[in-house]
PDB file of C-alpha atoms in Angstrom:
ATOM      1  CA  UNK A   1     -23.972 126.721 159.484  1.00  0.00           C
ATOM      2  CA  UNK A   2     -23.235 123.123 158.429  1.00  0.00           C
ATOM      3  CA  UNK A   3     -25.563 121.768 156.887  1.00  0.00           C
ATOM      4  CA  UNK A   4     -25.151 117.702 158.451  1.00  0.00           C
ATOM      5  CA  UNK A   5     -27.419 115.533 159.983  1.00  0.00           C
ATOM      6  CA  UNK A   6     -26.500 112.627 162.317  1.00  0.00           C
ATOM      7  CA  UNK A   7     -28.912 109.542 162.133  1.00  0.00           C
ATOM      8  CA  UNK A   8     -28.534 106.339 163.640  1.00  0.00           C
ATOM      9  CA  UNK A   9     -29.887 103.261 161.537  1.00  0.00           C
ATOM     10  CA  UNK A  10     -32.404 102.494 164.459  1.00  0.00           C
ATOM     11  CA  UNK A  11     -33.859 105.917 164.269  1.00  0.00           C
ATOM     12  CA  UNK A  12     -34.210 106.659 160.127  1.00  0.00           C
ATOM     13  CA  UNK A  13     -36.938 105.742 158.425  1.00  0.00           C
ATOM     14  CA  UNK A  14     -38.041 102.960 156.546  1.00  0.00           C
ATOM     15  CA  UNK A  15     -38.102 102.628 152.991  1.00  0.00           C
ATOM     16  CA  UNK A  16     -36.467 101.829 149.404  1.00  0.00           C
ATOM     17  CA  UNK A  17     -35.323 104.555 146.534  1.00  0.00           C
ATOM     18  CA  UNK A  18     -37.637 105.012 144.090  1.00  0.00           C
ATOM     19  CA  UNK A  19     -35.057 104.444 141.276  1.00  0.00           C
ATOM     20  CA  UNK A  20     -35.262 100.736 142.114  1.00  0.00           C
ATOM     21  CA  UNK A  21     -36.891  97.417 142.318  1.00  0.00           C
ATOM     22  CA  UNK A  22     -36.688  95.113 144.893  1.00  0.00           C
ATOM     23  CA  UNK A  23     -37.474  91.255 145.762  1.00  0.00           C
ATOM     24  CA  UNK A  24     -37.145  89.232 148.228  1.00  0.00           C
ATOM     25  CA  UNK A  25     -36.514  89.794 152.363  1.00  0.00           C
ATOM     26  CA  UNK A  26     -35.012  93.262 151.856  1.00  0.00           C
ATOM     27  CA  UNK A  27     -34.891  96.200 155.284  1.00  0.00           C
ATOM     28  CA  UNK A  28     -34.073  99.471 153.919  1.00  0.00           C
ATOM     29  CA  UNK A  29     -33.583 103.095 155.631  1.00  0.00           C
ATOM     30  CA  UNK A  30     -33.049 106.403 154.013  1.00  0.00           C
ATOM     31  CA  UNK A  31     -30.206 108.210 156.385  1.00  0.00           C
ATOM     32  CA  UNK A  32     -29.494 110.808 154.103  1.00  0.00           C
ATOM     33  CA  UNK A  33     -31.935 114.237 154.812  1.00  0.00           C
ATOM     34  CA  UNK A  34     -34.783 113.974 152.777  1.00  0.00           C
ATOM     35  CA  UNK A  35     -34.062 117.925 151.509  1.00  0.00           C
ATOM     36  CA  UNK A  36     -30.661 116.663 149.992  1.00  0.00           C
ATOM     37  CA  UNK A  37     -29.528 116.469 146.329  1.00  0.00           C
ATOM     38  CA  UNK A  38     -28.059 113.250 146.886  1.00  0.00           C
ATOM     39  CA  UNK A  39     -29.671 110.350 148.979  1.00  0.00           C
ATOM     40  CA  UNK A  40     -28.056 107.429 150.973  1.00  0.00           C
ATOM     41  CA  UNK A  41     -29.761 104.263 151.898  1.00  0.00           C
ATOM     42  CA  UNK A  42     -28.391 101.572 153.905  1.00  0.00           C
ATOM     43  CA  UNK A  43     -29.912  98.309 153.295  1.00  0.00           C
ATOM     44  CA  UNK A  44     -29.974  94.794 155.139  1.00  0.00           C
ATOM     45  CA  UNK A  45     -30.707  91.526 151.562  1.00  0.00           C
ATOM     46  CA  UNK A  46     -31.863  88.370 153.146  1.00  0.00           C
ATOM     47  CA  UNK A  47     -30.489  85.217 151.124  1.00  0.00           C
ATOM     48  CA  UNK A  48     -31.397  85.719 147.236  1.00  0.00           C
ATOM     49  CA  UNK A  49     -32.749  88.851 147.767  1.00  0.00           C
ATOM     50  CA  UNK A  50     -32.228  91.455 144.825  1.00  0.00           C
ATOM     51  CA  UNK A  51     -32.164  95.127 143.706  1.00  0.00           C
ATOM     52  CA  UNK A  52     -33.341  95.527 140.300  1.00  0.00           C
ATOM     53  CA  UNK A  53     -32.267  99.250 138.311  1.00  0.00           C
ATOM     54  CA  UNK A  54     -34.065 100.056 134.874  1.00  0.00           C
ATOM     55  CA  UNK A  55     -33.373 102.561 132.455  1.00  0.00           C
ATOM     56  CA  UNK A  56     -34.496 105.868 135.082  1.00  0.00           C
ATOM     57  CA  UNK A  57     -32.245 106.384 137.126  1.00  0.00           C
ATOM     58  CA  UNK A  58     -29.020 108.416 137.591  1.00  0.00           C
ATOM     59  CA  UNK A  59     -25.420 107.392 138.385  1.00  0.00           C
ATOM     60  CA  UNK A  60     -26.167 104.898 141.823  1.00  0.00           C
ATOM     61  CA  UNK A  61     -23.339 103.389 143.872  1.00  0.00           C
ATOM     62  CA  UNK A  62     -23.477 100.496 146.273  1.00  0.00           C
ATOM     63  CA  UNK A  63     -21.046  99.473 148.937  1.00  0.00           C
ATOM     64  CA  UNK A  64     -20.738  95.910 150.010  1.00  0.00           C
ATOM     65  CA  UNK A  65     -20.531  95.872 154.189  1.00  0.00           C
ATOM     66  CA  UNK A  66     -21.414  93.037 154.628  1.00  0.00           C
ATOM     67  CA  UNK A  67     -21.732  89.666 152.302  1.00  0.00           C
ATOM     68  CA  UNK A  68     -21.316  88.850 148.863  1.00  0.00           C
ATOM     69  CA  UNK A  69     -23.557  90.465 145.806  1.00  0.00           C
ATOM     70  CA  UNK A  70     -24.147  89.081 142.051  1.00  0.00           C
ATOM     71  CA  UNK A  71     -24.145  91.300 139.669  1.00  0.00           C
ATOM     72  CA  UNK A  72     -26.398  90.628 135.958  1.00  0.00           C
ATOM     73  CA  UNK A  73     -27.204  92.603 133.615  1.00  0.00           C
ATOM     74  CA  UNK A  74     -26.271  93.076 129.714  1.00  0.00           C
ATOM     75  CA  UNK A  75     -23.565  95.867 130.443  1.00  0.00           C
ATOM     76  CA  UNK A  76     -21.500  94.270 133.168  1.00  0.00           C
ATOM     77  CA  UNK A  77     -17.928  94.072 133.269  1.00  0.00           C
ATOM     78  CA  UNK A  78     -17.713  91.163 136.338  1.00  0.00           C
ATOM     79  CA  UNK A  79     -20.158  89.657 137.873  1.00  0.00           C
ATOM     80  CA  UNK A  80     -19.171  89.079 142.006  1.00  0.00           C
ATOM     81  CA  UNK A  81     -18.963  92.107 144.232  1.00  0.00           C
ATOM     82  CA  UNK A  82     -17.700  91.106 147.568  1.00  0.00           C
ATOM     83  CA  UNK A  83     -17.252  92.269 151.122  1.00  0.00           C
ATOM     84  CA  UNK A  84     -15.360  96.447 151.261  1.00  0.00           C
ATOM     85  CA  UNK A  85     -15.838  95.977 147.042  1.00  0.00           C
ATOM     86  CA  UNK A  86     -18.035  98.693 145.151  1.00  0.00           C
ATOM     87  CA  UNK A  87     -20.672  98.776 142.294  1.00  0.00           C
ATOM     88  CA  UNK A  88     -21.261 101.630 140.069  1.00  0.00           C
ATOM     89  CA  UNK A  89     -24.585 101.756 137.919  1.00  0.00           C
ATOM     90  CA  UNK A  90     -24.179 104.566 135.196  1.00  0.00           C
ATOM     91  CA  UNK A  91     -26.990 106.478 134.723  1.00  0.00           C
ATOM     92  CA  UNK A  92     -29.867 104.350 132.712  1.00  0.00           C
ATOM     93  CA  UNK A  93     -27.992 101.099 132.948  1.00  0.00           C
ATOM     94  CA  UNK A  94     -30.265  98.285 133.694  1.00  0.00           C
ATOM     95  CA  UNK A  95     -28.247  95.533 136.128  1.00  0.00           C
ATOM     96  CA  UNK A  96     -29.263  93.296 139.068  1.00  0.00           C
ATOM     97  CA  UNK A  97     -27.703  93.061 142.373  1.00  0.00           C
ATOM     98  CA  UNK A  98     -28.434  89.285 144.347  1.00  0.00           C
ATOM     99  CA  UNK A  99     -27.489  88.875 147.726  1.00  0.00           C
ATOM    100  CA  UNK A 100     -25.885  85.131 147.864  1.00  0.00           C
ATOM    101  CA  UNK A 101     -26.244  84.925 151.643  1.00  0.00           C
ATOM    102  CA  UNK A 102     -27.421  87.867 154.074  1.00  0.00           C
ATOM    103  CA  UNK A 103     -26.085  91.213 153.344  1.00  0.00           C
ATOM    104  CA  UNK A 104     -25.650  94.829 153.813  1.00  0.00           C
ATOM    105  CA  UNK A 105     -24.552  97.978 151.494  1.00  0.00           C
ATOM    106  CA  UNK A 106     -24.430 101.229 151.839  1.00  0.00           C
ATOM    107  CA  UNK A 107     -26.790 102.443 148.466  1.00  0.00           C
ATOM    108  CA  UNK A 108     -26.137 106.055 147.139  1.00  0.00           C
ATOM    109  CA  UNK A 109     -28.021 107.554 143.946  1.00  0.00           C
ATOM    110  CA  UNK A 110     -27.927 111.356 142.911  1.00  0.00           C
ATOM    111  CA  UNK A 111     -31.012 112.987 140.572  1.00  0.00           C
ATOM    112  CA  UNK A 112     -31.869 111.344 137.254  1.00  0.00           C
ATOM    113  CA  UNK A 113     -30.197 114.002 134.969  1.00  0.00           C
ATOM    114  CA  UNK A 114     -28.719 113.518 131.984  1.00  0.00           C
ATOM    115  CA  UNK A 115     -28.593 109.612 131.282  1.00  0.00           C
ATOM    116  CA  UNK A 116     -25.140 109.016 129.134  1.00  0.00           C
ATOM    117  CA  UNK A 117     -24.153 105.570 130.943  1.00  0.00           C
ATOM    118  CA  UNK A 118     -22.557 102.770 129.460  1.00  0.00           C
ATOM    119  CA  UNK A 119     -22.018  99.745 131.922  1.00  0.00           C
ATOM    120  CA  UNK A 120     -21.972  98.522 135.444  1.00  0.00           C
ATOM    121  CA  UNK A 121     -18.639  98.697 137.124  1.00  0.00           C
ATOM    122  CA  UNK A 122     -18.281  96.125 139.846  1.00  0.00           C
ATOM    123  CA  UNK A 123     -14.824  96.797 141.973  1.00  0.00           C
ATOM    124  CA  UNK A 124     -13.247  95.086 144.167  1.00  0.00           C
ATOM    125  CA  UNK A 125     -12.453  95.632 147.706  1.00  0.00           C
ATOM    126  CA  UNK A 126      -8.873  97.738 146.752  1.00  0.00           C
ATOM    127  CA  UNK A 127     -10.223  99.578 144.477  1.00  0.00           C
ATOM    128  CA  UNK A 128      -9.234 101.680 141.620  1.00  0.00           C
ATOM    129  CA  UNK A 129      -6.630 103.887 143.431  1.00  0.00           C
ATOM    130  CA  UNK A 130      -4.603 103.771 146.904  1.00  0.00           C
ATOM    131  CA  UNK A 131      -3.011 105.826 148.850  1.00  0.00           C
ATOM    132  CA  UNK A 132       0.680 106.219 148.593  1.00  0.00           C
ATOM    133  CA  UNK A 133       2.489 104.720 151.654  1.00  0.00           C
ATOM    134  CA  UNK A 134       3.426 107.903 153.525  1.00  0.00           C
ATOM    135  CA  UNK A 135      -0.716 109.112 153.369  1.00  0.00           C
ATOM    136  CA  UNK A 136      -3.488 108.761 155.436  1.00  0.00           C
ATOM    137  CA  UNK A 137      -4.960 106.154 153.989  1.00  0.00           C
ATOM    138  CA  UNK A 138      -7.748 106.412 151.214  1.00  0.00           C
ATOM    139  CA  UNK A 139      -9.253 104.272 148.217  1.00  0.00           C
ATOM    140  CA  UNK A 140     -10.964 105.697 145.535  1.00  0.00           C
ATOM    141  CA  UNK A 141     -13.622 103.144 143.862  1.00  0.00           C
ATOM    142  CA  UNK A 142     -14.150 106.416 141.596  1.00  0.00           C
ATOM    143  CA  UNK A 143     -13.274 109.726 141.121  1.00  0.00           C
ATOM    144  CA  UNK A 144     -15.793 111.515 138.679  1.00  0.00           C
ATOM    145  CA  UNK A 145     -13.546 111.176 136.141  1.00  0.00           C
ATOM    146  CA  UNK A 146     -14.927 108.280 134.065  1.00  0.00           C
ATOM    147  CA  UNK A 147     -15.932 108.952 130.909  1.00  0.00           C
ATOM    148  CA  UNK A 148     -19.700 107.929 131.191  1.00  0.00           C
ATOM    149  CA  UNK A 149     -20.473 108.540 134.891  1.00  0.00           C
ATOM    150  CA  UNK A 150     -19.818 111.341 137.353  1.00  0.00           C
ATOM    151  CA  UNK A 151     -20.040 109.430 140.451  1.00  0.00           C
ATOM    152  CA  UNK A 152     -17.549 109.837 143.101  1.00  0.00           C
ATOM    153  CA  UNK A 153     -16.858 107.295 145.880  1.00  0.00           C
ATOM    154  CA  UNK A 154     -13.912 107.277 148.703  1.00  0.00           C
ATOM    155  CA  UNK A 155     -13.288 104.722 151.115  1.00  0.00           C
ATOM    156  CA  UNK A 156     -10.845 106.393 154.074  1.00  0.00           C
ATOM    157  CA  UNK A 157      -9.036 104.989 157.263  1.00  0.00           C
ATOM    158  CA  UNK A 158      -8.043 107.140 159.870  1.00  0.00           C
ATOM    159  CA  UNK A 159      -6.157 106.924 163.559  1.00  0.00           C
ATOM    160  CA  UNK A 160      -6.655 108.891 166.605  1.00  0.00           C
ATOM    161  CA  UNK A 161      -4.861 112.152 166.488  1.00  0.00           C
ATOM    162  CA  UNK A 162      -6.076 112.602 162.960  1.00  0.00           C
ATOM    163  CA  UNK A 163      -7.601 115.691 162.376  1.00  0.00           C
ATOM    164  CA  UNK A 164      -8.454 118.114 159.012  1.00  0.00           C
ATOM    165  CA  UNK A 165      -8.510 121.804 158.874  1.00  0.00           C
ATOM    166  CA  UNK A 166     -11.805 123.845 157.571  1.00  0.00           C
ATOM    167  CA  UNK A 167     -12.490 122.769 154.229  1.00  0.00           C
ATOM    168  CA  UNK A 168     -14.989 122.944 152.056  1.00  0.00           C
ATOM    169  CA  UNK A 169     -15.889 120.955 147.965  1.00  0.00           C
ATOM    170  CA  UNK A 170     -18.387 122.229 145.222  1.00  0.00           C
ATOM    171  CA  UNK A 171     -20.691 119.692 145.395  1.00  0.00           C
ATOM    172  CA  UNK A 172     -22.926 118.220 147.677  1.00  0.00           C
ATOM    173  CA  UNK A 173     -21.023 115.279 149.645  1.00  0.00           C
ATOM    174  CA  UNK A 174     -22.468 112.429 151.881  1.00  0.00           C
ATOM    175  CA  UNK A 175     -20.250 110.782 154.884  1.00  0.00           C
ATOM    176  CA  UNK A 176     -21.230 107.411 155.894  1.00  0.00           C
ATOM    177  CA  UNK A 177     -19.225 106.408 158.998  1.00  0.00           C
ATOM    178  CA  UNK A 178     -18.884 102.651 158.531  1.00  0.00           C
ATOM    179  CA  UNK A 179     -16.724 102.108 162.105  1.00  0.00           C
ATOM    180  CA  UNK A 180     -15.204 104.332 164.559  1.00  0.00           C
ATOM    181  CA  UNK A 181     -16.161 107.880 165.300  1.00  0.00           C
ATOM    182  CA  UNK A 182     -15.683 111.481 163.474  1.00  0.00           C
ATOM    183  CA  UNK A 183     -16.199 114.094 165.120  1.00  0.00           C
ATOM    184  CA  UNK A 184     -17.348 117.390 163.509  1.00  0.00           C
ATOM    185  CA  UNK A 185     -16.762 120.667 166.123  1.00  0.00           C
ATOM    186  CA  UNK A 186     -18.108 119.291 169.520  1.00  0.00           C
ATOM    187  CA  UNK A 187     -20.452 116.669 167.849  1.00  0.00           C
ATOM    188  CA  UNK A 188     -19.097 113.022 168.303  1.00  0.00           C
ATOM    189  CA  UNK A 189     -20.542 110.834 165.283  1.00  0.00           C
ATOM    190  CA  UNK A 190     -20.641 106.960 165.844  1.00  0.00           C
ATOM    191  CA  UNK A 191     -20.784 104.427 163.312  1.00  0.00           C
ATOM    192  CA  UNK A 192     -24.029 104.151 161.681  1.00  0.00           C
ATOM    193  CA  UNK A 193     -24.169 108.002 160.951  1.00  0.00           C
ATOM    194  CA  UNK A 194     -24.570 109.536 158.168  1.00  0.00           C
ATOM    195  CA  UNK A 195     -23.136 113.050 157.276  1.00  0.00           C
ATOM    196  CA  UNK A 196     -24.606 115.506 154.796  1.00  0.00           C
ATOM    197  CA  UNK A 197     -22.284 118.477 153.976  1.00  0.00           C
ATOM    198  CA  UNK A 198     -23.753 120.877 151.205  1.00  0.00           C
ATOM    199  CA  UNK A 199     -21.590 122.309 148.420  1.00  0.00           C
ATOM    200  CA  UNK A 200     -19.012 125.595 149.738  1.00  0.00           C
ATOM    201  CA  UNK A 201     -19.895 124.996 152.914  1.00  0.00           C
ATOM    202  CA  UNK A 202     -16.559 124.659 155.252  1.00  0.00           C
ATOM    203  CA  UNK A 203     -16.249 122.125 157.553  1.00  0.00           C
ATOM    204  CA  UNK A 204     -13.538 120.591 159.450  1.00  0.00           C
ATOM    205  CA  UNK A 205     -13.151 116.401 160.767  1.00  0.00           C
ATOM    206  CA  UNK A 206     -11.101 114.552 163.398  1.00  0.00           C
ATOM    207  CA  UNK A 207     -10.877 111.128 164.229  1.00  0.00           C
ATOM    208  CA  UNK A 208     -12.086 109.764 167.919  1.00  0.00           C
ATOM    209  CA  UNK A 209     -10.353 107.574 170.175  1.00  0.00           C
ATOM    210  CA  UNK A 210     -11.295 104.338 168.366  1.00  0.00           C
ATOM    211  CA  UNK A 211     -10.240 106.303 164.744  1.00  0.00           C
ATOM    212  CA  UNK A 212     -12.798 105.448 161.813  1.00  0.00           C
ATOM    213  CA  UNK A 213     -13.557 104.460 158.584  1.00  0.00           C
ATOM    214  CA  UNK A 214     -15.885 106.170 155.807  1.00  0.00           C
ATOM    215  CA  UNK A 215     -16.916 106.167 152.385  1.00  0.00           C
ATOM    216  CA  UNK A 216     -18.062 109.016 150.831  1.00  0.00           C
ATOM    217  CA  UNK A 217     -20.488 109.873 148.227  1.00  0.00           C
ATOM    218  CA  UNK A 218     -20.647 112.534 145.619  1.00  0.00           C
ATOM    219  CA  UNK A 219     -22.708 112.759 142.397  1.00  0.00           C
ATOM    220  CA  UNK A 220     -20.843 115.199 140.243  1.00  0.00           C
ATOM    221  CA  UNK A 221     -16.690 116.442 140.288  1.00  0.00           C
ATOM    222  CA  UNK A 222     -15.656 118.247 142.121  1.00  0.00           C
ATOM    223  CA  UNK A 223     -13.037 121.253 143.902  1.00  0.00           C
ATOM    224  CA  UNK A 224     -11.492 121.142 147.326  1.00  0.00           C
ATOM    225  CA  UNK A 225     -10.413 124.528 148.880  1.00  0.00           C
ATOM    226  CA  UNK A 226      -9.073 124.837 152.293  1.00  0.00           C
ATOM    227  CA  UNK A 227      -9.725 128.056 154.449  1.00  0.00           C
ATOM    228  CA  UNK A 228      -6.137 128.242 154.870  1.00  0.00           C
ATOM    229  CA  UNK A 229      -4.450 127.916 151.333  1.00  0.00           C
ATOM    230  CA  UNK A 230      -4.685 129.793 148.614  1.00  0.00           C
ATOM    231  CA  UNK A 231      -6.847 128.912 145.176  1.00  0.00           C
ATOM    232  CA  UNK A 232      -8.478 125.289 144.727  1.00  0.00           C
ATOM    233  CA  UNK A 233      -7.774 121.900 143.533  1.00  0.00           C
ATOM    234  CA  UNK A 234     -10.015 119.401 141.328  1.00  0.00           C
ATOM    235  CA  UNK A 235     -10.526 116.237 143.979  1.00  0.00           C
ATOM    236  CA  UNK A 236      -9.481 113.470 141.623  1.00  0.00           C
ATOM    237  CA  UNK A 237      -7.381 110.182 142.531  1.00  0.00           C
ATOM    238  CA  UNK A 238      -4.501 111.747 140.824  1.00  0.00           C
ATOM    239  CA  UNK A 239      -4.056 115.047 141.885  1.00  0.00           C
ATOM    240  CA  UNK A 240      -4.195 113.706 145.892  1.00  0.00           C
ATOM    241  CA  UNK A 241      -1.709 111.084 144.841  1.00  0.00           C
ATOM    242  CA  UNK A 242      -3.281 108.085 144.224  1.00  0.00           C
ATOM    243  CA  UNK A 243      -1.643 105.156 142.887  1.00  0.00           C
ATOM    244  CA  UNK A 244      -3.380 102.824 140.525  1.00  0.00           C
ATOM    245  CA  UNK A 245      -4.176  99.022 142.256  1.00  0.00           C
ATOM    246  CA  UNK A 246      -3.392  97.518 138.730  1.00  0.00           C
ATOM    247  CA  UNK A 247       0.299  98.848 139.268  1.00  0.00           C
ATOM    248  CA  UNK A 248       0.581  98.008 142.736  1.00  0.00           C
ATOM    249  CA  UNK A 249       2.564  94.561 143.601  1.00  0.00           C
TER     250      UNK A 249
END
């Protein structure tokens, strides 16, 4: 069976990751299943509200929904993270997050592990790598190849009609649905839901009437097999056919 769980922010509990500090007026709820390798927390930062990450803590990401976010802290390579933009905390990087007016992100973290990070990598709202013009479309904030962090993040954009066959990855995977609906066998799941599909476990997705956005969370690489198609393929921004923003017009 798949292992997913649909929750609806009204219905998941409250409460903050234990990985870090918070001040100010901040609502958060854990959507993710509380059994899961990697966790998902979708927050609400009144006006000058902040997160605060020390030294223990794994490789985190945070996706802007809503607002704008500054980001301190002594291993930072920008300091603004915007609306549909991204920041990456490497494992035992110490930053700050400050809401400038009200906000919301999408907060993902994975276990402690191993802490080899480096910086803070705020991107912005194209990301690192886009799809080519004849894809579905997809944006990859990271793709677990970064030298110093193994965190994997996808923003994707799909129409009605849209559909993908049985598949399955290596490693754990979390599917925030940001707007729209996906629906998973007979399950319709509505913005607001979070998706938790464990590792080798096939699953197949199609897009509803109103199509959808995600983003998508993983904590380590990893390989994408489809029940249909022989042998596997490492899920990294170039081997789908990403093309790097920086080259883009």
């Amino acid at each position: 069976m798949v292992k997913q769980q649909r929750t609806v922010e009204a219905d998941a509990p409250v409460g903050l990751p234990s990985t870090c500090t918070v001040s100010g007026d901040v609502t958060a709820r854990r959507l993710s299943p509380d059994d899961f390798s990697i966790w998902l927390y979708v927050s609400e930062l009144g006006a000058g509200a902040s997160l605060e990450w020390g030294a223990d803590h794994g490789d985190e990401a945070v996706y802007v929904i809503d607002g704008t976010l500054d980001v301190t802290g002594a291993s930072v390579e920008a300091g603004e993270c915007v609306a549909g933009g991204a920041i990456l905390v490497e494992s035992g990087v110490a930053a700050t997050v400050t809401a400038r007016g009200a906000a919301k992100v999408a907060h993902f973290g994975s276990p402690t592990g191993e802490r080899r990070g480096a910086t803070v990598h705020v991107i912005g709202p194209r990301g690192c790598y886009e799809s080519p013009p004849d894809r579905p479309f997809f944006r990859f904030f990271a793709d677990s190849t970064c030298a110093t962090c193994d965190a994997f993040l996808l923003f994707s954009q799909r129409d009605h009609g849209w559909s993908v066959t049985p598949h399955s990855h290596s490693a754990d995977e979390l599917i925030y649905v940001l707007s729209g609906g996906v629906r998973t066998g007979s399950q319709a799941n509505d913005a607001g839901t979070c998706l938790a599909f464990a590792a080798n476990v096939k699953y197949a997705l199609a897009a509803e009437q109103s199509g959808f956005e995600t983003i998508n969370f993983r904590a380590r690489r990893s390989e994408l097999k489809f029940v249909d198609g022989d042998g596997s393929m490492e899920e990294t921004a170039a081997n789908v056919g990403g093309v790097e923003v920086e080259s883009q017009p």
